[in-house]
Short mmCIF file of C-alpha atoms in Angstrom, two decimals:
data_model
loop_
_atom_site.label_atom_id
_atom_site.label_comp_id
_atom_site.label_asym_id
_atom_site.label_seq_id
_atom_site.Cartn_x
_atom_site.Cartn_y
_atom_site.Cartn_z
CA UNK A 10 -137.68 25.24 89.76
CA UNK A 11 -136.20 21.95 89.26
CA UNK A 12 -133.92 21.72 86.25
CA UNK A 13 -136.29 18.73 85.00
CA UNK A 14 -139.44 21.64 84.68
CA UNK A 15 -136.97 24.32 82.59
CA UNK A 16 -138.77 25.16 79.76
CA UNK A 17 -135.79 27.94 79.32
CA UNK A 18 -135.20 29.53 76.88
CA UNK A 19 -139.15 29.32 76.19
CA UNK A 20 -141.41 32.02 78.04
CA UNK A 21 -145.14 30.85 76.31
CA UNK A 22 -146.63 28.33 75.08
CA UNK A 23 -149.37 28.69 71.93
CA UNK A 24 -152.14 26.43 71.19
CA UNK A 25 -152.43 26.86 67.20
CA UNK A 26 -155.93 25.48 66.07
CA UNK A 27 -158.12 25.73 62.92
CA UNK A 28 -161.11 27.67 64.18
CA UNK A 29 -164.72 27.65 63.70
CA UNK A 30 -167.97 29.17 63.95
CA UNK A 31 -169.60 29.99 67.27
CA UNK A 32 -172.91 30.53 66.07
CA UNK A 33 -175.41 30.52 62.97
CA UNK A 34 -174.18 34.04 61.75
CA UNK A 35 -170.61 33.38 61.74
CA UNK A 36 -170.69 30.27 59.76
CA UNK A 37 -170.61 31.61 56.12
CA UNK A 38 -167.73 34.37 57.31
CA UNK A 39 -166.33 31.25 58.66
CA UNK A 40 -166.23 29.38 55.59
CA UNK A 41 -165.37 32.32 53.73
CA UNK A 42 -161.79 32.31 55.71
CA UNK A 43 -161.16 28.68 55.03
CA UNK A 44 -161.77 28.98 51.28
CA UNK A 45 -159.99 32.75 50.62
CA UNK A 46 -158.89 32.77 47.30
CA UNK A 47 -160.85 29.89 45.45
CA UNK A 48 -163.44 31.78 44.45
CA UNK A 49 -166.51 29.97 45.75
CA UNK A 50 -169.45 31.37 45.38
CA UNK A 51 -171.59 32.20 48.94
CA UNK A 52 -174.53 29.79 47.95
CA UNK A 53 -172.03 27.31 47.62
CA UNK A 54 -170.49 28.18 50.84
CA UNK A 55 -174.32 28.53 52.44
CA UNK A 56 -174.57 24.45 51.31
CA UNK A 57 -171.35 23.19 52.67
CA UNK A 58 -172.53 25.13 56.21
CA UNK A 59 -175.45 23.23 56.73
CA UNK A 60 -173.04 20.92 58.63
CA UNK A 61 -172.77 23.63 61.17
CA UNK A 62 -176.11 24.61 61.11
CA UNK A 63 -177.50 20.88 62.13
CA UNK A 64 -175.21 21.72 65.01
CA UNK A 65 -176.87 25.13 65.96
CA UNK A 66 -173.80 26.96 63.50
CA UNK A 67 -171.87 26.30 66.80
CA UNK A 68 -168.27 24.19 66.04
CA UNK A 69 -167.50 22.03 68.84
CA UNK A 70 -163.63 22.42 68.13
CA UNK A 71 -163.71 26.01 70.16
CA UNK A 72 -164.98 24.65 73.02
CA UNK A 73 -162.43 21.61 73.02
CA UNK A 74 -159.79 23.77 72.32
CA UNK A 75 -160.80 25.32 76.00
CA UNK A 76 -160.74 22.22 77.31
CA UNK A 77 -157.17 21.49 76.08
CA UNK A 78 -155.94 24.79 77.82
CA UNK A 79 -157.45 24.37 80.80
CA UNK A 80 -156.08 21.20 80.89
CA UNK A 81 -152.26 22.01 79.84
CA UNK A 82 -152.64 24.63 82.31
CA UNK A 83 -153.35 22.31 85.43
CA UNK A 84 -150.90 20.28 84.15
CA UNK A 85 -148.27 22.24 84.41
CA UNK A 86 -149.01 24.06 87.28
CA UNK A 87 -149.60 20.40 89.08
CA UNK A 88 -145.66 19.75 88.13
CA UNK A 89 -144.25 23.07 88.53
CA UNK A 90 -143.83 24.02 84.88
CA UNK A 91 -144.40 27.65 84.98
CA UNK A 92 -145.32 28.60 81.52
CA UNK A 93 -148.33 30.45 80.04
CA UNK A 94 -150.54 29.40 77.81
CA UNK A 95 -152.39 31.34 74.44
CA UNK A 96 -154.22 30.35 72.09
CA UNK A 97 -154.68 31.45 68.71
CA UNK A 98 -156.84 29.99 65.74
CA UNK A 99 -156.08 30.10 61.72
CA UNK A 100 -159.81 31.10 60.66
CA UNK A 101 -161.74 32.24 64.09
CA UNK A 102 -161.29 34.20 66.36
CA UNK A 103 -159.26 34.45 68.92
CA UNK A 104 -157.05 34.81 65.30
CA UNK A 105 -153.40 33.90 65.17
CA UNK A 106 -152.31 37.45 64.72
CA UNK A 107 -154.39 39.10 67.29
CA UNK A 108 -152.92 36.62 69.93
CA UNK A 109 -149.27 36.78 68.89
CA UNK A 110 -149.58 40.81 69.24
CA UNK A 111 -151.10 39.90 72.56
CA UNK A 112 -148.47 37.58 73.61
CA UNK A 113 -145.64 40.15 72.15
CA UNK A 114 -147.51 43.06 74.40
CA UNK A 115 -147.09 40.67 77.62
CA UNK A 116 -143.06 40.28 76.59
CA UNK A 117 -143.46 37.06 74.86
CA UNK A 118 -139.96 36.71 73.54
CA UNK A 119 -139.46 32.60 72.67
CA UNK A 120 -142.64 31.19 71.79
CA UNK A 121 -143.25 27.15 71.29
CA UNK A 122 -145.87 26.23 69.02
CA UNK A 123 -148.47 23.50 69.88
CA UNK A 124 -150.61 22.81 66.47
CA UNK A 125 -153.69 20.52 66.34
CA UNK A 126 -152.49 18.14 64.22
CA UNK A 127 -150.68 15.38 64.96
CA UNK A 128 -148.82 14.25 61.77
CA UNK A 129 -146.74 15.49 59.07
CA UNK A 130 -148.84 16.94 55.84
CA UNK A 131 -149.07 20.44 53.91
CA UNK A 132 -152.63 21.30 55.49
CA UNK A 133 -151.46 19.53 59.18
CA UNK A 134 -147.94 21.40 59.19
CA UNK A 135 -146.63 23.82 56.63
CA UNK A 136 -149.91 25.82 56.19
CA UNK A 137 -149.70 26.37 59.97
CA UNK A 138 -146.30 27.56 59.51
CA UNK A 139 -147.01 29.71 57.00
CA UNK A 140 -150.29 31.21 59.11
CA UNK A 141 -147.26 31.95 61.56
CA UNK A 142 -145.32 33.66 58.89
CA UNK A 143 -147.98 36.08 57.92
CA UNK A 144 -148.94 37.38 61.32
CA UNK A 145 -145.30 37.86 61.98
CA UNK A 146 -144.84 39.57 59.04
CA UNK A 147 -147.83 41.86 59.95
CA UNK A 148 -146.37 42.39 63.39
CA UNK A 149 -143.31 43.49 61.77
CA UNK A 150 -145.30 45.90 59.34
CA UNK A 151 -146.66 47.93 62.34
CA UNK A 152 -143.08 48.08 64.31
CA UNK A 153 -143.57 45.59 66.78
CA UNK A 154 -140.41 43.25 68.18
CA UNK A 155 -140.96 40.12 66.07
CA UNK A 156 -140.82 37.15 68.79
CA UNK A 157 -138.56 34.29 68.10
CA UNK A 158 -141.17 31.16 67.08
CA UNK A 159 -140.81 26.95 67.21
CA UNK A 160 -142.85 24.33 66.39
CA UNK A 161 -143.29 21.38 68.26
CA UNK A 162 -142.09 18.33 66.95
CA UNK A 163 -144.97 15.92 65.24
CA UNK A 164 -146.85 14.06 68.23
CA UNK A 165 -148.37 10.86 66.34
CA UNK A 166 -146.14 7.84 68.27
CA UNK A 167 -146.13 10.10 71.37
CA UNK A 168 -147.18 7.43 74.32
CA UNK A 169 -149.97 10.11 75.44
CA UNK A 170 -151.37 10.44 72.22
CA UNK A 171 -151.51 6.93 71.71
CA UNK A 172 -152.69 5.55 74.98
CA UNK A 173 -155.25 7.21 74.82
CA UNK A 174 -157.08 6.36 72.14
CA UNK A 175 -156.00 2.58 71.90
CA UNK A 176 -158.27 2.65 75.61
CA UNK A 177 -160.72 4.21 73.16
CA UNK A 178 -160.64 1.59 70.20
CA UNK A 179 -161.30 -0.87 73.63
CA UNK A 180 -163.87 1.17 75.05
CA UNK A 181 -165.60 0.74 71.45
CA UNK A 182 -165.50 -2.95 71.53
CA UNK A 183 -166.35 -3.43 74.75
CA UNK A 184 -169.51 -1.50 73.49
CA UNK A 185 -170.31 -3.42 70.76
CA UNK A 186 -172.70 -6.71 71.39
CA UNK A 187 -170.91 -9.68 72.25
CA UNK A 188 -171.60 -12.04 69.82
CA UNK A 189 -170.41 -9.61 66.79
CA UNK A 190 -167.55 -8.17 69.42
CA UNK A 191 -164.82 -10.81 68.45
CA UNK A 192 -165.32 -10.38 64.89
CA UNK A 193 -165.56 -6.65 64.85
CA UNK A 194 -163.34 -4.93 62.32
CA UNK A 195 -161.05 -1.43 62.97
CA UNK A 196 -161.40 1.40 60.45
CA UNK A 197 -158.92 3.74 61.61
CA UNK A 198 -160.25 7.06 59.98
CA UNK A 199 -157.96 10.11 59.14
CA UNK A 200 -158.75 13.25 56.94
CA UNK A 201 -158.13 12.56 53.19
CA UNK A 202 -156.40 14.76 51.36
CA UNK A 203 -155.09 15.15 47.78
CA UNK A 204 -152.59 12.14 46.54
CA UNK A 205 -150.45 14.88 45.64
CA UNK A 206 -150.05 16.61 49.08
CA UNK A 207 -149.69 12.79 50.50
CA UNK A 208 -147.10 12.17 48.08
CA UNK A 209 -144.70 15.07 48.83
CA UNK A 210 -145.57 14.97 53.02
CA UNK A 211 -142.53 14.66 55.48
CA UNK A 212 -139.39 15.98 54.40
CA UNK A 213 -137.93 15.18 51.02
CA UNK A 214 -136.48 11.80 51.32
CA UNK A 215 -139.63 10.46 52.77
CA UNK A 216 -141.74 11.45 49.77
CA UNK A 217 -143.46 8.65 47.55
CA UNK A 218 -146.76 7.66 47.23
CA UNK A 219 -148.78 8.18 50.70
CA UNK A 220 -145.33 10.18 52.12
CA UNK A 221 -144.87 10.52 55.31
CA UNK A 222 -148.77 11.23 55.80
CA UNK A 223 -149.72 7.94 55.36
CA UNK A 224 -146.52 6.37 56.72
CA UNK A 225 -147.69 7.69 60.02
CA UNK A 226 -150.86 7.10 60.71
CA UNK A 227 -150.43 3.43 59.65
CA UNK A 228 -147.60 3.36 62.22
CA UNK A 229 -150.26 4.36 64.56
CA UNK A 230 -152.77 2.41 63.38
CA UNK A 231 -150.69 -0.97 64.27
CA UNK A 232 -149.52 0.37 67.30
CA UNK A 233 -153.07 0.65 68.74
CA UNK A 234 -154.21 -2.87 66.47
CA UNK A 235 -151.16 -4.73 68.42
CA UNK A 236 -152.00 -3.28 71.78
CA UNK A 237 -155.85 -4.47 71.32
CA UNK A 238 -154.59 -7.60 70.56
CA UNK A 239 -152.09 -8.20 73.35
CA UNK A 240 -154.80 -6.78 76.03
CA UNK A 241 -158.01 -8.79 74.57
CA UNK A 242 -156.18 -11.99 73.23
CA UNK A 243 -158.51 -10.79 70.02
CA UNK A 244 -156.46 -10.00 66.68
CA UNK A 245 -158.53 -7.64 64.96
CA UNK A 246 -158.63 -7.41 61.01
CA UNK A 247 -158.03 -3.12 60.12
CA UNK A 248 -157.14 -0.93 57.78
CA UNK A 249 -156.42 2.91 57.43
CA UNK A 250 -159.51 4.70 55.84
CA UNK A 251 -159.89 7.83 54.99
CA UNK A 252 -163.36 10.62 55.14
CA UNK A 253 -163.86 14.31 55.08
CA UNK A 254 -162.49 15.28 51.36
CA UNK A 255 -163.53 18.38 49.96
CA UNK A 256 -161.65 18.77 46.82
CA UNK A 257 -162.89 19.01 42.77
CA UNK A 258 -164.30 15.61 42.44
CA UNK A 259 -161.63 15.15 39.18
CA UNK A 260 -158.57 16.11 41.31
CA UNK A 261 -157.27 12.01 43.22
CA UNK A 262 -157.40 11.79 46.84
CA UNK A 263 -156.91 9.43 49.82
CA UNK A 264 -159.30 6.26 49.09
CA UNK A 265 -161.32 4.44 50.47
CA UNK A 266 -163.84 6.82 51.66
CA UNK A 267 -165.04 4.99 55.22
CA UNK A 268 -169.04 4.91 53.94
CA UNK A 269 -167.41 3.10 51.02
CA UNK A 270 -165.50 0.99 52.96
CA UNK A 271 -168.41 0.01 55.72
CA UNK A 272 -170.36 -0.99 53.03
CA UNK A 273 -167.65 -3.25 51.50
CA UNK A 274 -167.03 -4.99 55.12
CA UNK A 275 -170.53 -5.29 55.13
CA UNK A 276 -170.82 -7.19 51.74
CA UNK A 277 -167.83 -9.40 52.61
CA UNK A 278 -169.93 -10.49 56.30
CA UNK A 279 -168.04 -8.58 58.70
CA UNK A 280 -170.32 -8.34 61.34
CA UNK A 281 -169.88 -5.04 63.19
CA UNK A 282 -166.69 -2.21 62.46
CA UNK A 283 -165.29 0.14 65.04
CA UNK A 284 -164.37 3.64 63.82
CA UNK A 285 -161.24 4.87 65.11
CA UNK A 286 -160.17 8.73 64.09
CA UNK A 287 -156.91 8.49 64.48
CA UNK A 288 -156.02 11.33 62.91
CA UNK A 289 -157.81 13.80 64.81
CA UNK A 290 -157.02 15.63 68.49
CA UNK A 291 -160.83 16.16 69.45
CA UNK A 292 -163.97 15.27 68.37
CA UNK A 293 -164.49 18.23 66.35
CA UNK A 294 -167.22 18.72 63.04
CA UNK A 295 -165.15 16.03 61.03
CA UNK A 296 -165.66 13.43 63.62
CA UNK A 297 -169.61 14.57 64.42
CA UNK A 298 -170.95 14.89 61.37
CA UNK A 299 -168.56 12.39 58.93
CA UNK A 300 -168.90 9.77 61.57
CA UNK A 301 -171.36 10.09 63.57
CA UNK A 302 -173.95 11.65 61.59
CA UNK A 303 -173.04 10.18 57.67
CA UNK A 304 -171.21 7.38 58.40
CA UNK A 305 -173.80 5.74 61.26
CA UNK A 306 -176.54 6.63 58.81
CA UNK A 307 -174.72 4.68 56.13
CA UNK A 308 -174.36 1.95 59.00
CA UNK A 309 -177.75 1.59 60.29
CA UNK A 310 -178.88 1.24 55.93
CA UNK A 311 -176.61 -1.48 55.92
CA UNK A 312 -178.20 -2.80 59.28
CA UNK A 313 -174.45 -3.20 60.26
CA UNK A 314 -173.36 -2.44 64.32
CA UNK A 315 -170.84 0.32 64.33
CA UNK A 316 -169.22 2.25 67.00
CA UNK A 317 -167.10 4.92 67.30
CA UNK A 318 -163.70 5.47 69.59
CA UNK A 319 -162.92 9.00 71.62
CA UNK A 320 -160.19 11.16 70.15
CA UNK A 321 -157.43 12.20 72.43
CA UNK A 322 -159.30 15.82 73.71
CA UNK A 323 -158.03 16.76 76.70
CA UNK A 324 -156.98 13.72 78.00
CA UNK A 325 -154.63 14.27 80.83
CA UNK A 326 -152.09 11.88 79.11
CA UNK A 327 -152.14 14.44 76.36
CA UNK A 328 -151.62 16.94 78.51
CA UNK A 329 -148.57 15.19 80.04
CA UNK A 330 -147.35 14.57 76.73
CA UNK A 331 -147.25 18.24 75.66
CA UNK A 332 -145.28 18.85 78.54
CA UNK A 333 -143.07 16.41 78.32
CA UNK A 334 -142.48 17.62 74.42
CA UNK A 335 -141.89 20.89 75.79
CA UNK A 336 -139.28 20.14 78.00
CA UNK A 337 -137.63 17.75 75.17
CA UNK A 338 -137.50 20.94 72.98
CA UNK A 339 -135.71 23.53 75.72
CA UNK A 340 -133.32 20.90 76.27
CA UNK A 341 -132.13 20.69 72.57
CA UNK A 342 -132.62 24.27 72.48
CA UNK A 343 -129.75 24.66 75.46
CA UNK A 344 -127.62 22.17 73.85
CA UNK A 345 -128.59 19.64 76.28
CA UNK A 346 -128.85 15.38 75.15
CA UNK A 347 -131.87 14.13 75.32
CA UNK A 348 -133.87 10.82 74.73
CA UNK A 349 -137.29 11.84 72.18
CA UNK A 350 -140.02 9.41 73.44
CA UNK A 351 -141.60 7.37 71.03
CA UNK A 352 -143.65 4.09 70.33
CA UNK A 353 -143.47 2.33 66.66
CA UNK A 354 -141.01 2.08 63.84
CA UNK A 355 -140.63 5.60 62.93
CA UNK A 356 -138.69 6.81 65.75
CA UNK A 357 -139.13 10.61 66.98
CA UNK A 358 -140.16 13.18 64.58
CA UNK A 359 -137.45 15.92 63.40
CA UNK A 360 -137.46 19.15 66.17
CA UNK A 361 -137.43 21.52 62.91
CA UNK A 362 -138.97 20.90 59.87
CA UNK A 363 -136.35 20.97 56.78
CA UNK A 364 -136.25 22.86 53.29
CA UNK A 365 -138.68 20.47 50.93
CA UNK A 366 -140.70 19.38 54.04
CA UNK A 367 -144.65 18.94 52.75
CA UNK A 368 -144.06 21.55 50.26
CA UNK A 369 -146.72 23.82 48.93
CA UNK A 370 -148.09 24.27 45.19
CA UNK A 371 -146.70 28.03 45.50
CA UNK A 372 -143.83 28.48 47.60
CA UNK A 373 -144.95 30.77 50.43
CA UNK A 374 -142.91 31.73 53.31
CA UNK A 375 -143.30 29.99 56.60
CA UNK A 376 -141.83 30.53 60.29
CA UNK A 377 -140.85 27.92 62.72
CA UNK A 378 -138.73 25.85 60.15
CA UNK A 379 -135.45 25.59 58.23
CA UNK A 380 -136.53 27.94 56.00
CA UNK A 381 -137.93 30.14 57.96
CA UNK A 382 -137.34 34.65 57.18
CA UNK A 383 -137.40 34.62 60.70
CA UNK A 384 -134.96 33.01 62.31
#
């Protein structure tokens, strides 16, 4: 193998995903592993699944998580990178512990991590690292040689993760009529979260209000707004937006809401909006039911033209990316220099997330970090 393919001293690669439900039975057991420990009650948990359930209680993120695989897989066996690829999920099966034992029963030894989310937060990072944490420590509870575990670095200014969906935002327009098509405004959408978690995302010295959370995604968000512009001749008004919150309605988080915000662009005369998730890998429940489902709805009230932009999914530029982050990764791992790619003002991500980085409310411990009990 070439020494550009050596993904040495790495043997696997994991695909670390969120999980859902793959039909109408499992999507209160589902919902009862996201929420573990808050105490909601299962009515509760029966309303908040009728999201699912207008989707046949099927999740689309399973099946796009196949997808991805298959294509990381032909990626890498197109350019010679000869690495296998699991998958394991934090609330569905196939579950993160059940694969690792899997992957430690093949001879797994140095394990990369490839999570689903693409920028730096508590729920996006740490929480994964922490699901990583637990099934090692259960490994280690029934005698089983504890693999060595790393993350891979945060993806958000990655050229493959952003090529892709600025062809999306133009895809979009291009949709759009053409006499509201010049006009059109870009809500780049992302998952809120609490102002809190925001605040205190990234490592330490990038925490302030909207942390590194925010910091990123509107680093991505002008990246794809300046590469519309330089490719239509069309400088289009956006702004970040934010949809999906779940929390205690007296608890802050992320503002505006993007139903809020169409119907603010609509009372100021913008005369159509593009919806552009940045801040999601694949068009998963978020992205079909917040925006395509509530959102349009909200839309078509306000008799306002809408479309909406492709996530990444398995994009082969994403796949391309992956492996070109994996590669990045053995090479600092052998001591080698290396060059990160990435677009915008940020710069590269950090290869290991530090002490303080997108803490949690009660320090728990997490793998694949600098504070990692398994190093």
């Amino acid at each position: 193998m070439p020494d550009a393919l050596d993904a040495t001293p790495y043997d696997a690669l994991l695909l670390l995903s969120f999980g859902g439900p793959e039909g109408p039975d499992d999507v209160v057991p589902f919902l009862e592993n996201v929420t573990r420990g808050r105490g909601i009650p299962k009515e509760r948990l029966k309303e908040v699944g009728q999201h699912y359930f207008l989707f046949g209680g099927v999740s689309p993120i399973n099946d796009q998580n196949r997808a991805l695989l298959e294509a990381l897989r032909k990626d890498f066996a197109d350019h010679g990178l000869d690495l296998p690829v699991y998958w394991g999920n934090r609330n569905w099966a196939p579950y993160l512990t059940d694969t690792l034992r899997e992957m430690v029963a093949d001879g797994r030894r140095r394990i990369l991590v490839l999570a689903t989310s693409a920028y730096a937060s508590y729920s996006g990072c740490r929480q994964y690292r922490e699901n990583l944490a637990d099934a090692l420590a259960a490994l280690e509870a029934e005698g089983l040689e504890l693999p060595r575990i790393d993350k891979l670095r945060h993806y958000f200014n990655h050229p493959g993760f952003v090529e892709p969906m600025t062809d999306g935002v133009l895809r979009a327009l291009e949709d759009l009529p053409e006499d509201v098509r010049a006009g059109a405004h870009i809500a780049f959408t992302t998952h809120s979260i609490p102002t809190s978690a925001a605040d205190t995302s990234g490592p330490a010295e990038a925490h302030g209000e909207g942390g590194a959370y925010v910091e990123q995604h509107l680093d991505v968000a002008q990246l794809i707004a300046d590469a519309v512009r330089e490719r239509t001749g069309v400088d289009h008004p956006w702004r970040l937006v934010y949809q999906s919150r779940s929390g205690a309605p007296h608890i802050p988080w992320l503002e505006p809401d993007i139903c809020d915000h169409l119907q603010e662009r609509h009372a100021v005369g913008v005369p159509a909006v593009v919806m552009a998730p940045i801040g999601f890998v694949s068009d998963h429940m978020e992205v079909l039911y917040d925006l395509d489902t509530e959102a349009k709805a909200k839309a078509e009230e306000l008799g306002l033209p809408v479309r909406r932009s492709a996530t990444v999914g398995a994009d082969p530029r994403f796949a391309a990316a992956v492996r070109e982050l994996i590669l990045e990764r053995a090479a600092v791992e052998r001591g080698e220099q290396v060059t990160p790619c990435a677009l915008g003002a940020l710069g590269p991500s950090h290869h290991l997330c530090p002490v303080g980085c997108c803490p949690a409310r009660a320090p728990r411990p997490a793998a694949a970090g600098a504070d990692s009990p398994y190093a």
